[in-house]
JSON list of C-alpha atoms in Angstrom, two decimals:
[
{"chain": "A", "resi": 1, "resn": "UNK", "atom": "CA", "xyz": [0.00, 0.00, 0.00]},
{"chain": "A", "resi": 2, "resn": "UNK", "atom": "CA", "xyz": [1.28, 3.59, -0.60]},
{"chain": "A", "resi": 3, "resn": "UNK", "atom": "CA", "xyz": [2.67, 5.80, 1.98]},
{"chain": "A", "resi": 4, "resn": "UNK", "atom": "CA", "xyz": [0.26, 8.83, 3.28]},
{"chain": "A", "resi": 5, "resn": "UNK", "atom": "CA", "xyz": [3.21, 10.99, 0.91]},
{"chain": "A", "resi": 6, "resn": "UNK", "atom": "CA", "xyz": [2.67, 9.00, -1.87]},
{"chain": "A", "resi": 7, "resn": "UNK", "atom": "CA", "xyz": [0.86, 9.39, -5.31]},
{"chain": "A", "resi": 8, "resn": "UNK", "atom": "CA", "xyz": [0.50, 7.52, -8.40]},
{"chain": "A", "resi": 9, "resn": "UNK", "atom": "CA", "xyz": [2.92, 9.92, -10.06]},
{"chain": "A", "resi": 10, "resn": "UNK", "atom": "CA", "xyz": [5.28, 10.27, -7.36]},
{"chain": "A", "resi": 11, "resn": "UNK", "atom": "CA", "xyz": [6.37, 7.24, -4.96]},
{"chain": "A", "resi": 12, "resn": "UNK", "atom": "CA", "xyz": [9.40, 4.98, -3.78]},
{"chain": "A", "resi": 13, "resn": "UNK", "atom": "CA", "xyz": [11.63, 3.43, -6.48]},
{"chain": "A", "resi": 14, "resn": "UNK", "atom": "CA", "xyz": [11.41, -0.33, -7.91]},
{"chain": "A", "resi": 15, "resn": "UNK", "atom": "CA", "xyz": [7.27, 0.32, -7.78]},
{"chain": "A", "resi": 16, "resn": "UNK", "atom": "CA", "xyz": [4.87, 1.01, -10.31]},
{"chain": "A", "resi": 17, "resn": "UNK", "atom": "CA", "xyz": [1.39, 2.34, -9.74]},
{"chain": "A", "resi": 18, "resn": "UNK", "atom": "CA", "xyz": [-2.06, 0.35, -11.37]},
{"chain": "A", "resi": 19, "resn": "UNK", "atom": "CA", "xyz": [-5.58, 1.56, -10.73]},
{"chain": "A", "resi": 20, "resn": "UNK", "atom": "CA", "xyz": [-7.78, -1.25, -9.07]},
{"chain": "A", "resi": 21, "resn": "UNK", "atom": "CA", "xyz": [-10.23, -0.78, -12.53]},
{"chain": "A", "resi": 22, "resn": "UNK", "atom": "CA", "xyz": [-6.82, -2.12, -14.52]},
{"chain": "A", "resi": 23, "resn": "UNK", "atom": "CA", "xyz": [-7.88, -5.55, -13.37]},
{"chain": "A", "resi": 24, "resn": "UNK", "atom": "CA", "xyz": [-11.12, -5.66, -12.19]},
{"chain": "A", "resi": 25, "resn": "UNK", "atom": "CA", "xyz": [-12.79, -3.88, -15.81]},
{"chain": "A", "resi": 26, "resn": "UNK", "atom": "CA", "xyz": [-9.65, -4.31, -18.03]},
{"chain": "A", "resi": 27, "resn": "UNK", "atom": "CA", "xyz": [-8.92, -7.71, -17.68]},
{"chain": "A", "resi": 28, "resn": "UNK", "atom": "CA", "xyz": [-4.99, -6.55, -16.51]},
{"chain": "A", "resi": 29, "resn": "UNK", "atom": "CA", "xyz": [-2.94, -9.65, -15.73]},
{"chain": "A", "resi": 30, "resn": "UNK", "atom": "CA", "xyz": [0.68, -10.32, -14.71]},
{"chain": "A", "resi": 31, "resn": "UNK", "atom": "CA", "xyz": [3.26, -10.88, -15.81]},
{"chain": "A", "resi": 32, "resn": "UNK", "atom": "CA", "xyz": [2.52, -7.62, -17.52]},
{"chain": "A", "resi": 33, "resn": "UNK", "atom": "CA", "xyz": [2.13, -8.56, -21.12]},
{"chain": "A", "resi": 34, "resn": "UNK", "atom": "CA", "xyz": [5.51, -7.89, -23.21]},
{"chain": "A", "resi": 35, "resn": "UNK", "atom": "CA", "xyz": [3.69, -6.14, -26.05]},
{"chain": "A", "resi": 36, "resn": "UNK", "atom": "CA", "xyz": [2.12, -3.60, -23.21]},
{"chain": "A", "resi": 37, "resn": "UNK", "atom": "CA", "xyz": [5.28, -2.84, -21.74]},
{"chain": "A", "resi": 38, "resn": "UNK", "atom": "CA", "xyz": [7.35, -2.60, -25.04]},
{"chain": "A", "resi": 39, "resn": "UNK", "atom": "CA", "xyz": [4.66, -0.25, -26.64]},
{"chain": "A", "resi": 40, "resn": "UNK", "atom": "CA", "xyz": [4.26, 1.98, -23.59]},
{"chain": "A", "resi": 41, "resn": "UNK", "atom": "CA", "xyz": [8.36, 2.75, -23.62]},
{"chain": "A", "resi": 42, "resn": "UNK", "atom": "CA", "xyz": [8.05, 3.57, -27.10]},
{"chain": "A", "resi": 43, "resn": "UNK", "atom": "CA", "xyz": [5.66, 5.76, -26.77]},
{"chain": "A", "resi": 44, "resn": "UNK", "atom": "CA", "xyz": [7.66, 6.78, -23.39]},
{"chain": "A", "resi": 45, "resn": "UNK", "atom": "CA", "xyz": [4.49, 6.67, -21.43]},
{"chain": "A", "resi": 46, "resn": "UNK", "atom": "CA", "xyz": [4.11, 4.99, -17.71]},
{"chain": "A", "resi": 47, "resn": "UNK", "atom": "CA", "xyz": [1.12, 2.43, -17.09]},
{"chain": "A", "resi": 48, "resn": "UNK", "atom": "CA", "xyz": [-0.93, 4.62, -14.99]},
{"chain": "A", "resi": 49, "resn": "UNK", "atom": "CA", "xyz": [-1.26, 7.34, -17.88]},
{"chain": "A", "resi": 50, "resn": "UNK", "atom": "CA", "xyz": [-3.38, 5.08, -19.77]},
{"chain": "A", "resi": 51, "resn": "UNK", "atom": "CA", "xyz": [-7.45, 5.03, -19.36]},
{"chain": "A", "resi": 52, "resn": "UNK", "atom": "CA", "xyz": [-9.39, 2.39, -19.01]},
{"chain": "A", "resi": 53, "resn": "UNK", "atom": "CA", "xyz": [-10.72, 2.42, -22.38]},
{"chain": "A", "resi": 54, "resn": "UNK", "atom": "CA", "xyz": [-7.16, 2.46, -23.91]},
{"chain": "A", "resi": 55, "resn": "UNK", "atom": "CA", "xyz": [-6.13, -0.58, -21.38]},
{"chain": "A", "resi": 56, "resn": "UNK", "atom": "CA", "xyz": [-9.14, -2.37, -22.82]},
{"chain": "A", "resi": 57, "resn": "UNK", "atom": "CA", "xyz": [-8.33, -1.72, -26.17]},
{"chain": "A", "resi": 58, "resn": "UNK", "atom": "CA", "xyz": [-4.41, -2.72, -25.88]},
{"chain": "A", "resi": 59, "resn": "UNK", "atom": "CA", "xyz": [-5.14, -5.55, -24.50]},
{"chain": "A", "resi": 60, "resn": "UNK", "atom": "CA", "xyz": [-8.39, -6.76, -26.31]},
{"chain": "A", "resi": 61, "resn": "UNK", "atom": "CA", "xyz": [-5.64, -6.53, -29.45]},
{"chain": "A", "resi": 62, "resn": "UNK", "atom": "CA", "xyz": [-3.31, -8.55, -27.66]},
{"chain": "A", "resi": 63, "resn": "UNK", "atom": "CA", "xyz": [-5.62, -11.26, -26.97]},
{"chain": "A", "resi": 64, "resn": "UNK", "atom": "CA", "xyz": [-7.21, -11.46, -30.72]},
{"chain": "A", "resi": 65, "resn": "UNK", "atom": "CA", "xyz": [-3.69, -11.48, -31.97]},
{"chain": "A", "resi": 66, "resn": "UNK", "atom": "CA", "xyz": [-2.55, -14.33, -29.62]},
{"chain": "A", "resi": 67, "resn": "UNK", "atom": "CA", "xyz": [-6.14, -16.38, -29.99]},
{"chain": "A", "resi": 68, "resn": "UNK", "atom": "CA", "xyz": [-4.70, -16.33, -33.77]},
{"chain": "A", "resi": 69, "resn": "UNK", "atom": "CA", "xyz": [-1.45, -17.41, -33.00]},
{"chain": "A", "resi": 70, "resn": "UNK", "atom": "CA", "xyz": [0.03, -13.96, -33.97]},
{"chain": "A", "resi": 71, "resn": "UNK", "atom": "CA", "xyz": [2.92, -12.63, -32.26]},
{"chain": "A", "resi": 72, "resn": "UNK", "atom": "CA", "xyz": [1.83, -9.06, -31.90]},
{"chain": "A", "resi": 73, "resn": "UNK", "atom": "CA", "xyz": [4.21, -6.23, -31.38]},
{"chain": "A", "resi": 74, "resn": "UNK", "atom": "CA", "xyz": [4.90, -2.37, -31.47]},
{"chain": "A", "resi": 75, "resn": "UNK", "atom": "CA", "xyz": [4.96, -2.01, -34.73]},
{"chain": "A", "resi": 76, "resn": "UNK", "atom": "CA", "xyz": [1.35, -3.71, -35.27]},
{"chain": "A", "resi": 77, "resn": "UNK", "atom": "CA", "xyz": [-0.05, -1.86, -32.02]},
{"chain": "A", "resi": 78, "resn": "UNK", "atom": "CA", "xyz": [1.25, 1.45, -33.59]},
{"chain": "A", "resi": 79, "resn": "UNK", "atom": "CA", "xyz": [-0.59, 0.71, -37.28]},
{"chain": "A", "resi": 80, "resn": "UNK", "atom": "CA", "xyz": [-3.72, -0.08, -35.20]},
{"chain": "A", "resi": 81, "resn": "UNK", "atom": "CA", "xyz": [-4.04, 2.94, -32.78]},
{"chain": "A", "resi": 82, "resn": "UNK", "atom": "CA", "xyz": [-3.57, 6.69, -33.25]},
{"chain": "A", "resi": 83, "resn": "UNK", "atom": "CA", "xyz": [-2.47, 7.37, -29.64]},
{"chain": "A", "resi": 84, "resn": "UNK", "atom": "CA", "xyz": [-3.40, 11.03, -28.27]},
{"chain": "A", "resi": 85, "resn": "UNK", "atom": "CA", "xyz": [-3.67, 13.11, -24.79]},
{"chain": "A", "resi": 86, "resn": "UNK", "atom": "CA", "xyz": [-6.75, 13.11, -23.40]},
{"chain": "A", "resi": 87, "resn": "UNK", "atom": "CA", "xyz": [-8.51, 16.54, -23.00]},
{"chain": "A", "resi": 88, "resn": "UNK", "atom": "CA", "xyz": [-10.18, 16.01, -20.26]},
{"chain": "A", "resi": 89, "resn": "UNK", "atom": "CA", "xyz": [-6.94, 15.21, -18.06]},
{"chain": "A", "resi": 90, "resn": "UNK", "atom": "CA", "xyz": [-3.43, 16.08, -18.50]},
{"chain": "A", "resi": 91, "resn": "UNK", "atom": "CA", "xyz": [-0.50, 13.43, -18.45]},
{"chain": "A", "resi": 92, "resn": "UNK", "atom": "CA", "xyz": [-3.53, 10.82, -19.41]},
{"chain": "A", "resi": 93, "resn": "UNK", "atom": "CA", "xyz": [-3.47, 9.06, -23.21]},
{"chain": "A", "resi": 94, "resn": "UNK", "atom": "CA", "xyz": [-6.42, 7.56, -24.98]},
{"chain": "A", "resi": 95, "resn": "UNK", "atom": "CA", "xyz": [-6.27, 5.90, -28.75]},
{"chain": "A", "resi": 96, "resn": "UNK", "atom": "CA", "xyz": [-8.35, 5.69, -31.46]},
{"chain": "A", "resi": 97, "resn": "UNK", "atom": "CA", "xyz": [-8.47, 3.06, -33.91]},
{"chain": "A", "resi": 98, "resn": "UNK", "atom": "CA", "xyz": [-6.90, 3.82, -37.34]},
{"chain": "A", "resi": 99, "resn": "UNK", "atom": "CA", "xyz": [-8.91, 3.79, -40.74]},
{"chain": "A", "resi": 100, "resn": "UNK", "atom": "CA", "xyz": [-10.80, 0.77, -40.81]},
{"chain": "A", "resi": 101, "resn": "UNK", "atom": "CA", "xyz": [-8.68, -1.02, -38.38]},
{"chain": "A", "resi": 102, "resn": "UNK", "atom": "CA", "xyz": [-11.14, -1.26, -35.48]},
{"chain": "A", "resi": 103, "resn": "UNK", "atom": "CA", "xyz": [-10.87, -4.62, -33.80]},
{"chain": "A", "resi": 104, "resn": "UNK", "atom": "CA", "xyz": [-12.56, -4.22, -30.45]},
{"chain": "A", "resi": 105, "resn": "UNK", "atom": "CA", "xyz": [-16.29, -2.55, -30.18]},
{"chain": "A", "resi": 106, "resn": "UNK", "atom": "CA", "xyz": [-18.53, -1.68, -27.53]},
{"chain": "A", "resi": 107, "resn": "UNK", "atom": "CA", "xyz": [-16.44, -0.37, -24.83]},
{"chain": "A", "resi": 108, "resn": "UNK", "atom": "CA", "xyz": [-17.83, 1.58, -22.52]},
{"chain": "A", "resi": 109, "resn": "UNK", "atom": "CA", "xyz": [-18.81, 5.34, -23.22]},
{"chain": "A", "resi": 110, "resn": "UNK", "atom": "CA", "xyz": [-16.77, 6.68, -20.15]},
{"chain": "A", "resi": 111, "resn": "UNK", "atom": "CA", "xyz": [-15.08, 5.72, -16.92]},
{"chain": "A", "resi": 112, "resn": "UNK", "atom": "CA", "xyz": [-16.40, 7.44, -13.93]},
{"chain": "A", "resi": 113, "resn": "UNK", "atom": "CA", "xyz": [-13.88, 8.20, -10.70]},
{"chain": "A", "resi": 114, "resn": "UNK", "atom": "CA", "xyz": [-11.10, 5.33, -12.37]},
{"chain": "A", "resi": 115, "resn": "UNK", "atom": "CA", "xyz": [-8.46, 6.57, -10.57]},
{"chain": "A", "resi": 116, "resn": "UNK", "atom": "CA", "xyz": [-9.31, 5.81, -6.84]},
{"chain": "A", "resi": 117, "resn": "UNK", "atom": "CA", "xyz": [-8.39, 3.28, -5.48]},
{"chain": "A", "resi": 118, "resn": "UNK", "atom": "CA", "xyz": [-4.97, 2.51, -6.67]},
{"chain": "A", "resi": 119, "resn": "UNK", "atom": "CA", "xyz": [-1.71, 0.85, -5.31]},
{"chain": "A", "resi": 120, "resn": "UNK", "atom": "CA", "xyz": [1.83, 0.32, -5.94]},
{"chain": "A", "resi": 121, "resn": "UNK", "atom": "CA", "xyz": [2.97, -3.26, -7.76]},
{"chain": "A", "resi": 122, "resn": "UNK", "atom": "CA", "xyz": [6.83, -3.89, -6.80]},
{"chain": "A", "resi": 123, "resn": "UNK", "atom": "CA", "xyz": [8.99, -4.34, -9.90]},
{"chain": "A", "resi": 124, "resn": "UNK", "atom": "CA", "xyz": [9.72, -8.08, -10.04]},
{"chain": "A", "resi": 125, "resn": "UNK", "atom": "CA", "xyz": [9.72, -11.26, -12.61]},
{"chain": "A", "resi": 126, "resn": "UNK", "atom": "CA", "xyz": [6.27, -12.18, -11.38]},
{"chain": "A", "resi": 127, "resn": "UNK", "atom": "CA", "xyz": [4.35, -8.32, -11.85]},
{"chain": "A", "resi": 128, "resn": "UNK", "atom": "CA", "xyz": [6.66, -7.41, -14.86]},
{"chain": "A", "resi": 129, "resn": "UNK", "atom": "CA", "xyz": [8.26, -11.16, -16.09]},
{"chain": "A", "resi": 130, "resn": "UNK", "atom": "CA", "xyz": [11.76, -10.60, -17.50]},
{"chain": "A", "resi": 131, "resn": "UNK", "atom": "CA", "xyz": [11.38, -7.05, -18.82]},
{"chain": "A", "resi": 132, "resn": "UNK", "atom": "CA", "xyz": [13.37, -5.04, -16.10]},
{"chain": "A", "resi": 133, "resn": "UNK", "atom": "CA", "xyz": [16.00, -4.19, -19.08]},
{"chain": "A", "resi": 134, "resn": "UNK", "atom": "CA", "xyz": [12.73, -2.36, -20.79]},
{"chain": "A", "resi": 135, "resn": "UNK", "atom": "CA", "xyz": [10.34, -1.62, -18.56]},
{"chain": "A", "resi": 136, "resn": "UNK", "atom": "CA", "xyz": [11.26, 2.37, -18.27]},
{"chain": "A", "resi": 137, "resn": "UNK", "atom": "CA", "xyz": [12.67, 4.04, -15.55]},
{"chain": "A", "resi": 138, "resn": "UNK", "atom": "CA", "xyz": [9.96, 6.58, -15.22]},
{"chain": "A", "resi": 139, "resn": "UNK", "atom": "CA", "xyz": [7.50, 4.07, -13.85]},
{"chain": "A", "resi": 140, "resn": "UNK", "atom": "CA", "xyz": [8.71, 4.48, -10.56]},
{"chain": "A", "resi": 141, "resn": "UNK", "atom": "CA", "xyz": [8.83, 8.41, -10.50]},
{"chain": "A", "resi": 142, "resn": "UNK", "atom": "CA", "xyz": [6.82, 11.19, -12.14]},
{"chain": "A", "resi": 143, "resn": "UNK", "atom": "CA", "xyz": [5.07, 10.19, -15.54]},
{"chain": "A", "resi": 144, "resn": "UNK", "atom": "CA", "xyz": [5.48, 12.28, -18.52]},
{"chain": "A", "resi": 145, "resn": "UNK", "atom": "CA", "xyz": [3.21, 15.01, -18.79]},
{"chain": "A", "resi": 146, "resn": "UNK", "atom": "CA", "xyz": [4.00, 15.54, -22.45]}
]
């Protein structure tokens, strides 16, 4: 649990922060998958910057892809979404689907008060499997606020 000091952007090193809706309306597992984690650093963006409805989507992709035996990776998640900051709250991202490359439907219109409660994960093979070398640094400090 996170110190009284602590916040999802700012807390101790060799943690990163999830939102309790990651898992419980995302369907957020660990290991963390690779394809997540690899597309997050290179978009240079931390976990808890993503909404729900991005989550969802990421990994909806990830589990069509894998159901047909596709090995799905940055390059693919990058042709799929058009990743932008959200409007409505700075330092958060959403995506859209490009050009008739919509795989997942129906998601819900809006996510109402997503980001309490949260918690920090430590860092370790069984939250993040063997992706210390990538997962990026700025998960355990401030996200960017680009």
């Amino acid at each position: 649990m996170p110190e009284p000091t602590e916040s999802p952007e700012d807390h101790r090193p060799g943690f990163f922060c999830v939102y309790e809706i990651y898992f419980k309306g995302c369907g957020l597992t660990f290991p963390l998958p690779e394809a997540l984690v690899r597309y997050l650093e290179a978009l240079e963006i931390a976990l808890p910057q993503l909404t729900p409805n991005l989550l969802r989507t990421i990994l909806g992709i990830i589990s069509i892809t894998a159901e047909a035996r596709f090995v799905i990776g940055v390059h693919e998640l990058k042709e799929l979404l058009n990743m932008r900051s959200s409007s409505k709250r700075t330092g958060y991202f959403l995506a859209y689907p490009n050009a008739n490359r919509n795989l997942i439907s129906h998601l819900p219109n809006e996510d109402e008060n997503w980001h309490h409660p949260w918690f920090l994960i430590k860092k370790t093979p069984t939250s993040i499997g063997n992706l210390s070398d990538v997962l990026p640094s700025k998960w355990s400090t401030k996200p960017n606020r680009n």
